Amino acid sequence: MPQQSPLDLPEGDPFGPHNLPYGVFTTADAPEHRRIGVRYGDHVLDTAAVAAMLGSPHTDLLSQPLLNPLMAAGRPVWDAVRAEVRGWLTDPAYQTTVEPMLVPLAEVTLHLPFEVADYVDFYASEHHASNVGRMFRPQDEPLLPNWKHLPIGYHGRAGTVVVSGTPVVRPLGQRLPAGADTPVFGPTQRLDIEAEVGFVVGTPTAPGERVPLTSFRDHVFGVTLVNDWSARDLQSWEYRPLGPFLAKSFATSVSAWVTPLAAFDAARTAPPARDLPLLDYLDDSATEPDGLDIRIEVALNGHPVSYPPFATMYWTAAQQLAHMTVNGATLRTGDLYASGTVSGPEREQRGCLLELTWSGRDPLELPDGTRTFLLDGDEVTLTAWAPGPDGSRIGLGEVTGRIAAATD
Amino acid sequence: MPQQSPLDLPEGDPFGPHNLPYGVFTTADAPEHRRIGVRYGDHVLDTAAVAAMLGSPHTDLLSQPLLNPLMAAGRPVWDAVRAEVRGWLTDPAYQTTVEPMLVPLAEVTLHLPFEVADYVDFYASEHHASNVGRMFRPQDEPLLPNWKHLPIGYHGRAGTVVVSGTPVVRPLGQRLPAGADTPVFGPTQRLDIEAEVGFVVGTPTAPGERVPLTSFRDHVFGVTLVNDWSARDLQSWEYRPLGPFLAKSFATSVSAWVTPLAAFDAARTAPPARDLPLLDYLDDSATEPDGLDIRIEVALNGHPVSYPPFATMYWTAAQQLAHMTVNGATLRTGDLYASGTVSGPEREQRGCLLELTWSGRDPLELPDGTRTFLLDGDEVTLTAWAPGPDGSRIGLGEVTGRIAAATD
């Protein structure tokens, strides 16, 4: 049987010609030479090398060590580069040029693909916000009065956004033991995940410029998977009145691949029905739907524990961007905003252990033992896909991280 | 009477040889040529030009368009550069070289002097936190139970930190009118200031590295004044449960001058007595005092309205840095963290209009009319000084900003 070309993908491969996510990679022979690659099946296309050989007008953008210059170039350039790369991979005329430039995934090291400017985390799942409300504020209504009027969000720490595969060291901090009135200090005992979808801003705004719902696609370059690691005991002690701080700032993992927003056209879907009328700048009742049918799987040490459905999110990424800029705050290339924990209505659709175990009351039974929160050595992997055109699947890059013991 | 040399400062000038703050400036003849200057009296020393003429080993660091490379160079280099610049300005041997390189302040444009990495805002004044608690949560104890156990803080938006003098456009947003249960949209009606002191990180940390109280001076490069503009009506509607977001993200103004931390040695003072014992990593009872006797003045349209005393802050900048890194979160060069509103125990020591007017109940009587919150066209200017060695004063650069009308 002849050696198959890496250009011939198995049917249904989620990293086929409709996907074409961007990453930044190095190879062992040139560990300092970071350059942009596009994933195709189980290979990485060295786009800088192909562009240079073919004299592409985008050679310079594709030869950078980060995606930021390409992201800043704007939507017409994004579309042109995407069409060009797809041509290289699918037009037989390019086969002999392109084939040697496909590097097996196993032979590359993947890096954080873009420099993060500001990082914002939203809170857009009604199921998640309601569950957290029930656990953290049992005396109140689960949803606060503002929740269905605006997408609640806050700023996180951009400097600790790390690429998939980076170990996550268990953080130290203050927690208040049950019944105590004085905190104790030590490694978190309630280390958790949050399965989220992230949106990466390409086109910046001028000061005071607002981004209406209909301009979402002109500003957002692509989509990542995000695991917003959380220390629940630190969080419940510190979060009043200014929100989470050290409980979240130690690490946020993102996938090594940024899938262009254009790859999700077939995944657009109506968000849940709105229970309350929305102010004009958030009102999406008359726009094309901006919900996305992205299906996430959360695996703990290889065992699936949850299937969070992104299509159930109350607030869309377009609404979040409109809200984030309505006060005149500028966007910069590299701004990352995440959806908030994706949780569906069913128990097996919850996107964090806090909800999956109901704050530790209902442990998960796994083949390697029970779990409430994460133990040292545990590895969490998020994967996801969305429907693509013609029955294809669009795979999102995985986000994985293993817990390392706290250090003194 | 002969023309006086700009090297001869009037007695008591707050920008004398004990201060020497750094900024980034351009002149009209070379508006693209940003370079580092040091303020001396009412002049700016073109340090890059002097360094080049004298063959200084620090010429490259001083010829950059931002302070970040100098900030990243570490404390021994900071000390060496500071000593060298002081020598240029005070040793008569350099007078003929240096004098022509002093540009009048009126002839320069000052720029944001460093690239902000992450921006964190604390909440370290007991008086401010108690006053806000009384107004926002009248049914509860003014201070939440965590407040005296840890420095409460949150992440702000780094991309909207602007230099003094940048106009501040009144933000739009959602607010909940009194008695209503549905928000309305429009320009904020409660635009406020927050007078704060900011600390600029120079030396970064390795992942997992914690900064003990005693290493504060190895990581913090310098001090700025900060006005953390706030829209109180947006804030009270949006802030539960994840903290302030759009109410703060539209603009944060910083002084154009970063004063080296070393200039404040004579201003070190004991912080207020601690009412509760602190966990080891925050316990400063046996360390040299890290409170700072910085005296702020807040002026509205030229009329002083408040004198916030930084020495009354419960949490020191050293404690804030220790807390911010205790969970293993890394520091980057350019991280900026601000103290939170500086408010003393007296009414005329309160650092924001929310407190000064008790949420609008007690308007300020000014020569140009009464004020509760800011009107379009109002200009707010913060200035500050601290005691220096030998009876000198260390002036901090001013932070000023004028309110522009909201844009549609």
mmCIF file of C-alpha atoms in Angstrom, chain B residues 34-321:
data_model
loop_
_atom_site.group_PDB
_atom_site.id
_atom_site.type_symbol
_atom_site.label_atom_id
_atom_site.label_comp_id
_atom_site.label_asym_id
_atom_site.label_seq_id
_atom_site.Cartn_x
_atom_site.Cartn_y
_atom_site.Cartn_z
ATOM 1 C CA ARG B 34 9.877 59.779 21.807
ATOM 2 C CA ARG B 35 12.676 59.589 24.340
ATOM 3 C CA ILE B 36 13.223 59.445 28.052
ATOM 4 C CA GLY B 37 13.493 62.639 30.040
ATOM 5 C CA VAL B 38 14.054 63.449 33.689
ATOM 6 C CA ARG B 39 12.203 66.359 35.207
ATOM 7 C CA TYR B 40 14.313 68.971 36.966
ATOM 8 C CA GLY B 41 12.436 71.998 38.196
ATOM 9 C CA ASP B 42 10.401 73.269 35.262
ATOM 10 C CA HIS B 43 12.644 71.633 32.690
ATOM 11 C CA VAL B 44 13.088 68.213 31.179
ATOM 12 C CA LEU B 45 16.573 66.815 30.837
ATOM 13 C CA ASP B 46 17.007 65.007 27.532
ATOM 14 C CA THR B 47 18.788 62.087 29.128
ATOM 15 C CA ALA B 48 19.332 60.206 25.886
ATOM 16 C CA ALA B 49 21.192 63.159 24.418
ATOM 17 C CA VAL B 50 23.333 63.705 27.510
ATOM 18 C CA ALA B 51 24.084 59.989 27.821
ATOM 19 C CA ALA B 52 25.190 59.820 24.199
ATOM 20 C CA MET B 53 27.414 62.897 24.502
ATOM 21 C CA LEU B 54 29.074 61.613 27.648
ATOM 22 C CA GLY B 55 29.368 58.001 26.493
ATOM 23 C CA SER B 56 27.247 56.710 29.366
ATOM 24 C CA PRO B 57 26.979 52.919 29.681
ATOM 25 C CA HIS B 58 23.215 53.479 29.966
ATOM 26 C CA THR B 59 22.805 55.306 26.671
ATOM 27 C CA ASP B 60 20.822 52.504 25.096
ATOM 28 C CA LEU B 61 18.352 52.197 27.996
ATOM 29 C CA LEU B 62 17.838 55.959 28.047
ATOM 30 C CA SER B 63 17.302 56.205 24.287
ATOM 31 C CA GLN B 64 14.182 54.056 24.239
ATOM 32 C CA PRO B 65 10.692 55.402 23.485
ATOM 33 C CA LEU B 66 9.307 53.827 26.689
ATOM 34 C CA LEU B 67 10.584 53.242 30.215
ATOM 35 C CA ASN B 68 9.994 49.484 30.059
ATOM 36 C CA PRO B 69 13.569 48.429 29.158
ATOM 37 C CA LEU B 70 14.991 50.561 31.976
ATOM 38 C CA MET B 71 12.320 49.227 34.327
ATOM 39 C CA ALA B 72 13.207 45.657 33.360
ATOM 40 C CA ALA B 73 16.911 46.195 34.005
ATOM 41 C CA GLY B 74 16.567 45.742 37.755
ATOM 42 C CA ARG B 75 17.332 47.654 40.902
ATOM 43 C CA PRO B 76 21.144 47.879 40.625
ATOM 44 C CA VAL B 77 20.768 49.490 37.213
ATOM 45 C CA TRP B 78 18.006 51.797 38.474
ATOM 46 C CA ASP B 79 20.324 52.949 41.250
ATOM 47 C CA ALA B 80 23.256 53.427 38.901
ATOM 48 C CA VAL B 81 21.256 55.433 36.363
ATOM 49 C CA ARG B 82 19.763 57.581 39.098
ATOM 50 C CA ALA B 83 23.182 58.343 40.566
ATOM 51 C CA GLU B 84 24.569 59.151 37.132
ATOM 52 C CA VAL B 85 21.704 61.521 36.253
ATOM 53 C CA ARG B 86 22.010 63.230 39.623
ATOM 54 C CA GLY B 87 25.698 63.720 38.941
ATOM 55 C CA TRP B 88 24.977 65.338 35.585
ATOM 56 C CA LEU B 89 22.580 67.783 37.210
ATOM 57 C CA THR B 90 24.572 68.659 40.300
ATOM 58 C CA ASP B 91 28.266 68.311 39.454
ATOM 59 C CA PRO B 92 29.499 71.651 38.023
ATOM 60 C CA ALA B 93 31.863 69.705 35.761
ATOM 61 C CA TYR B 94 28.899 68.702 33.615
ATOM 62 C CA GLN B 95 27.184 72.089 33.548
ATOM 63 C CA THR B 96 28.149 73.148 30.050
ATOM 64 C CA THR B 97 27.183 69.774 28.625
ATOM 65 C CA VAL B 98 23.897 69.497 30.482
ATOM 66 C CA GLU B 99 22.525 73.012 30.396
ATOM 67 C CA PRO B 100 21.652 73.031 26.676
ATOM 68 C CA MET B 101 19.909 69.672 27.093
ATOM 69 C CA LEU B 102 17.324 71.046 29.516
ATOM 70 C CA VAL B 103 14.105 71.706 27.620
ATOM 71 C CA PRO B 104 11.432 73.907 29.211
ATOM 72 C CA LEU B 105 8.402 71.862 30.248
ATOM 73 C CA ALA B 106 6.216 74.218 28.235
ATOM 74 C CA GLU B 107 8.000 73.107 25.050
ATOM 75 C CA VAL B 108 7.524 69.348 25.387
ATOM 76 C CA THR B 109 4.661 66.950 24.900
ATOM 77 C CA LEU B 110 4.532 64.234 27.536
ATOM 78 C CA HIS B 111 3.397 60.705 26.665
ATOM 79 C CA LEU B 112 2.318 57.619 28.572
ATOM 80 C CA PRO B 113 5.771 56.754 29.894
ATOM 81 C CA PHE B 114 5.493 52.961 30.019
ATOM 82 C CA GLU B 115 3.538 50.207 28.361
ATOM 83 C CA VAL B 116 1.073 48.882 30.911
ATOM 84 C CA ALA B 117 1.065 45.098 31.233
ATOM 85 C CA ASP B 118 -1.662 44.207 33.767
ATOM 86 C CA TYR B 119 -3.481 46.837 35.795
ATOM 87 C CA VAL B 120 -4.702 45.984 39.290
ATOM 88 C CA ASP B 121 -6.663 48.288 41.542
ATOM 89 C CA PHE B 122 -6.755 47.794 45.304
ATOM 90 C CA TYR B 123 -9.127 49.113 47.980
ATOM 91 C CA ALA B 124 -6.739 49.839 50.793
ATOM 92 C CA SER B 125 -8.217 52.809 52.666
ATOM 93 C CA GLU B 126 -10.284 51.745 55.638
ATOM 94 C CA HIS B 127 -12.092 55.069 55.583
ATOM 95 C CA HIS B 128 -12.974 54.763 51.891
ATOM 96 C CA ALA B 129 -14.067 51.141 52.125
ATOM 97 C CA SER B 130 -16.180 51.886 55.183
ATOM 98 C CA ASN B 131 -17.816 54.914 53.599
ATOM 99 C CA VAL B 132 -18.612 53.014 50.403
ATOM 100 C CA GLY B 133 -19.975 50.124 52.437
ATOM 101 C CA ARG B 134 -22.279 52.479 54.322
ATOM 102 C CA MET B 135 -23.610 53.916 51.070
ATOM 103 C CA PHE B 136 -23.798 50.769 48.883
ATOM 104 C CA ARG B 137 -24.768 48.202 51.534
ATOM 105 C CA PRO B 138 -26.511 50.167 54.280
ATOM 106 C CA GLN B 139 -28.052 47.031 55.767
ATOM 107 C CA ASP B 140 -24.631 45.449 56.505
ATOM 108 C CA GLU B 141 -21.531 46.185 58.560
ATOM 109 C CA PRO B 142 -19.568 48.841 56.612
ATOM 110 C CA LEU B 143 -16.465 46.646 56.309
ATOM 111 C CA LEU B 144 -16.904 43.105 55.039
ATOM 112 C CA PRO B 145 -15.338 40.341 57.199
ATOM 113 C CA ASN B 146 -12.451 39.744 54.779
ATOM 114 C CA TRP B 147 -11.284 43.366 54.573
ATOM 115 C CA LYS B 148 -8.756 43.377 57.434
ATOM 116 C CA HIS B 149 -7.385 39.948 56.520
ATOM 117 C CA LEU B 150 -6.307 40.628 52.950
ATOM 118 C CA PRO B 151 -5.850 43.569 50.592
ATOM 119 C CA ILE B 152 -8.985 43.454 48.460
ATOM 120 C CA GLY B 153 -8.231 44.117 44.794
ATOM 121 C CA TYR B 154 -9.344 43.378 41.260
ATOM 122 C CA HIS B 155 -8.021 43.641 37.726
ATOM 123 C CA GLY B 156 -8.812 46.717 35.632
ATOM 124 C CA ARG B 157 -8.400 47.480 31.943
ATOM 125 C CA ALA B 158 -4.759 48.080 31.000
ATOM 126 C CA GLY B 159 -5.636 49.233 27.479
ATOM 127 C CA THR B 160 -7.443 52.355 28.686
ATOM 128 C CA VAL B 161 -4.737 53.696 30.979
ATOM 129 C CA VAL B 162 -4.002 57.158 29.586
ATOM 130 C CA VAL B 163 -1.525 59.872 30.396
ATOM 131 C CA SER B 164 -2.426 63.031 32.304
ATOM 132 C CA GLY B 165 -4.069 65.616 30.086
ATOM 133 C CA THR B 166 -6.010 63.140 27.953
ATOM 134 C CA PRO B 167 -9.668 64.230 27.779
ATOM 135 C CA VAL B 168 -12.102 61.887 29.480
ATOM 136 C CA VAL B 169 -15.259 61.297 27.483
ATOM 137 C CA ARG B 170 -18.348 60.786 29.614
ATOM 138 C CA PRO B 171 -19.240 57.093 29.250
ATOM 139 C CA LEU B 172 -22.597 55.683 28.259
ATOM 140 C CA GLY B 173 -24.062 52.737 30.031
ATOM 141 C CA GLN B 174 -26.866 51.121 31.976
ATOM 142 C CA ARG B 175 -28.143 52.486 35.243
ATOM 143 C CA LEU B 176 -31.108 51.629 37.413
ATOM 144 C CA PRO B 177 -33.128 54.717 38.327
ATOM 145 C CA ALA B 178 -34.197 54.940 41.961
ATOM 146 C CA GLY B 179 -37.282 52.824 42.512
ATOM 147 C CA ALA B 180 -37.192 51.267 39.027
ATOM 148 C CA ASP B 181 -36.709 47.616 38.266
ATOM 149 C CA THR B 182 -35.646 48.087 34.645
ATOM 150 C CA PRO B 183 -32.422 49.864 33.678
ATOM 151 C CA VAL B 184 -32.175 52.829 31.343
ATOM 152 C CA PHE B 185 -29.342 53.641 28.954
ATOM 153 C CA GLY B 186 -27.476 56.906 28.546
ATOM 154 C CA PRO B 187 -24.556 59.040 29.698
ATOM 155 C CA THR B 188 -23.542 58.428 33.284
ATOM 156 C CA GLN B 189 -25.073 60.923 35.674
ATOM 157 C CA ARG B 190 -22.637 60.179 38.471
ATOM 158 C CA LEU B 191 -19.183 60.598 36.988
ATOM 159 C CA ASP B 192 -16.583 60.541 39.724
ATOM 160 C CA ILE B 193 -12.863 60.543 40.401
ATOM 161 C CA GLU B 194 -10.727 58.332 42.626
ATOM 162 C CA ALA B 195 -7.473 59.842 43.887
ATOM 163 C CA GLU B 196 -4.934 57.035 44.109
ATOM 164 C CA VAL B 197 -1.229 56.303 44.177
ATOM 165 C CA GLY B 198 0.107 53.814 41.626
ATOM 166 C CA PHE B 199 3.103 51.473 41.768
ATOM 167 C CA VAL B 200 4.911 50.405 38.613
ATOM 168 C CA VAL B 201 6.587 47.001 38.485
ATOM 169 C CA GLY B 202 10.029 46.830 36.934
ATOM 170 C CA THR B 203 11.563 43.469 37.748
ATOM 171 C CA PRO B 204 9.348 40.571 36.666
ATOM 172 C CA THR B 205 9.002 37.284 38.528
ATOM 173 C CA ALA B 206 9.423 33.708 37.408
ATOM 174 C CA PRO B 207 6.290 31.537 37.394
ATOM 175 C CA GLY B 208 5.436 30.573 40.948
ATOM 176 C CA GLU B 209 7.812 33.098 42.519
ATOM 177 C CA ARG B 210 6.327 34.976 45.444
ATOM 178 C CA VAL B 211 7.466 38.449 46.462
ATOM 179 C CA PRO B 212 7.932 38.693 50.230
ATOM 180 C CA LEU B 213 7.424 42.049 51.935
ATOM 181 C CA THR B 214 11.193 42.533 52.119
ATOM 182 C CA SER B 215 11.612 42.240 48.327
ATOM 183 C CA PHE B 216 9.130 44.990 47.466
ATOM 184 C CA ARG B 217 11.955 47.416 46.548
ATOM 185 C CA ASP B 218 13.571 44.907 44.204
ATOM 186 C CA HIS B 219 10.454 44.725 42.035
ATOM 187 C CA VAL B 220 8.772 48.132 42.151
ATOM 188 C CA PHE B 221 10.467 50.697 39.949
ATOM 189 C CA GLY B 222 8.483 53.783 40.791
ATOM 190 C CA VAL B 223 5.400 55.674 41.826
ATOM 191 C CA THR B 224 2.734 57.539 39.857
ATOM 192 C CA LEU B 225 -0.410 59.447 40.709
ATOM 193 C CA VAL B 226 -3.598 57.814 39.429
ATOM 194 C CA ASN B 227 -7.129 59.053 38.838
ATOM 195 C CA ASP B 228 -9.364 56.009 38.490
ATOM 196 C CA TRP B 229 -12.405 57.635 36.859
ATOM 197 C CA SER B 230 -15.629 55.931 37.925
ATOM 198 C CA ALA B 231 -19.262 55.999 36.831
ATOM 199 C CA ARG B 232 -21.099 55.361 40.083
ATOM 200 C CA ASP B 233 -24.526 54.679 38.590
ATOM 201 C CA LEU B 234 -23.101 52.108 36.173
ATOM 202 C CA GLN B 235 -21.081 50.619 39.035
ATOM 203 C CA SER B 236 -23.891 50.094 41.511
ATOM 204 C CA TRP B 237 -26.000 48.339 38.857
ATOM 205 C CA GLU B 238 -23.318 46.082 37.394
ATOM 206 C CA TYR B 239 -20.972 45.177 40.240
ATOM 207 C CA ARG B 240 -22.675 42.143 41.723
ATOM 208 C CA PRO B 241 -21.321 39.514 41.845
ATOM 209 C CA LEU B 242 -18.088 39.914 39.846
ATOM 210 C CA GLY B 243 -17.038 43.483 40.681
ATOM 211 C CA PRO B 244 -16.730 46.757 38.741
ATOM 212 C CA PHE B 245 -16.424 46.462 34.957
ATOM 213 C CA LEU B 246 -17.675 49.183 32.580
ATOM 214 C CA ALA B 247 -17.940 51.675 35.445
ATOM 215 C CA LYS B 248 -14.136 51.812 35.504
ATOM 216 C CA SER B 249 -12.889 50.522 32.159
ATOM 217 C CA PHE B 250 -13.399 53.649 30.043
ATOM 218 C CA ALA B 251 -10.336 55.551 31.347
ATOM 219 C CA THR B 252 -7.707 55.550 34.073
ATOM 220 C CA SER B 253 -5.360 58.554 34.074
ATOM 221 C CA VAL B 254 -1.774 58.398 35.308
ATOM 222 C CA SER B 255 0.814 61.093 35.784
ATOM 223 C CA ALA B 256 3.365 61.574 33.041
ATOM 224 C CA TRP B 257 6.173 61.230 35.602
ATOM 225 C CA VAL B 258 7.243 58.062 37.362
ATOM 226 C CA THR B 259 9.175 58.902 40.517
ATOM 227 C CA PRO B 260 11.705 56.247 41.515
ATOM 228 C CA LEU B 261 10.723 54.434 44.687
ATOM 229 C CA ALA B 262 14.140 55.345 46.098
ATOM 230 C CA ALA B 263 13.055 58.994 46.210
ATOM 231 C CA PHE B 264 10.554 58.136 48.946
ATOM 232 C CA ASP B 265 13.019 56.793 51.512
ATOM 233 C CA ALA B 266 12.495 59.805 53.784
ATOM 234 C CA ALA B 267 8.722 59.438 53.442
ATOM 235 C CA ARG B 268 8.532 55.913 54.854
ATOM 236 C CA THR B 269 6.224 55.796 57.806
ATOM 237 C CA ALA B 270 4.428 53.219 59.904
ATOM 238 C CA PRO B 271 1.020 52.221 58.575
ATOM 239 C CA PRO B 272 -1.980 52.367 60.924
ATOM 240 C CA ALA B 273 -2.015 49.900 63.802
ATOM 241 C CA ARG B 274 -3.391 46.552 62.656
ATOM 242 C CA ASP B 275 -6.605 45.614 64.412
ATOM 243 C CA LEU B 276 -6.329 41.918 63.619
ATOM 244 C CA PRO B 277 -3.277 39.654 63.450
ATOM 245 C CA LEU B 278 -2.115 39.054 59.895
ATOM 246 C CA LEU B 279 -1.065 35.850 58.182
ATOM 247 C CA ASP B 280 2.726 35.529 57.914
ATOM 248 C CA TYR B 281 3.054 36.659 54.304
ATOM 249 C CA LEU B 282 1.285 39.942 55.135
ATOM 250 C CA ASP B 283 2.625 40.469 58.655
ATOM 251 C CA ASP B 284 4.662 43.670 58.601
ATOM 252 C CA SER B 285 4.949 44.093 62.360
ATOM 253 C CA ALA B 286 8.674 43.234 62.304
ATOM 254 C CA THR B 287 9.703 44.800 58.980
ATOM 255 C CA GLU B 288 10.819 48.333 58.233
ATOM 256 C CA PRO B 289 7.711 50.457 57.739
ATOM 257 C CA ASP B 290 6.347 50.565 54.202
ATOM 258 C CA GLY B 291 3.695 53.212 54.652
ATOM 259 C CA LEU B 292 4.433 56.366 52.652
ATOM 260 C CA ASP B 293 3.715 59.905 53.765
ATOM 261 C CA ILE B 294 2.387 61.192 50.443
ATOM 262 C CA ARG B 295 0.049 64.186 50.661
ATOM 263 C CA ILE B 296 -2.419 64.532 47.832
ATOM 264 C CA GLU B 297 -4.468 67.521 46.790
ATOM 265 C CA VAL B 298 -7.589 67.183 44.664
ATOM 266 C CA ALA B 299 -8.603 70.306 42.751
ATOM 267 C CA LEU B 300 -11.804 70.757 40.764
ATOM 268 C CA ASN B 301 -11.600 73.550 38.197
ATOM 269 C CA GLY B 302 -8.654 74.910 40.117
ATOM 270 C CA HIS B 303 -10.308 74.884 43.538
ATOM 271 C CA PRO B 304 -8.880 72.484 46.123
ATOM 272 C CA VAL B 305 -11.631 70.194 47.397
ATOM 273 C CA SER B 306 -9.725 67.542 49.307
ATOM 274 C CA TYR B 307 -6.357 66.598 50.830
ATOM 275 C CA PRO B 308 -6.195 62.786 50.966
ATOM 276 C CA PRO B 309 -3.360 61.542 53.202
ATOM 277 C CA PHE B 310 -1.723 58.389 51.790
ATOM 278 C CA ALA B 311 -0.099 57.686 55.178
ATOM 279 C CA THR B 312 -3.509 56.615 56.514
ATOM 280 C CA MET B 313 -3.812 53.648 54.120
ATOM 281 C CA TYR B 314 -4.331 50.411 56.033
ATOM 282 C CA TRP B 315 -2.565 48.195 53.490
ATOM 283 C CA THR B 316 0.875 49.105 52.166
ATOM 284 C CA ALA B 317 2.107 48.691 48.608
ATOM 285 C CA ALA B 318 4.511 46.014 49.866
ATOM 286 C CA GLN B 319 1.606 44.024 51.298
ATOM 287 C CA GLN B 320 -0.345 44.438 48.082
ATOM 288 C CA LEU B 321 2.554 43.066 46.036
#
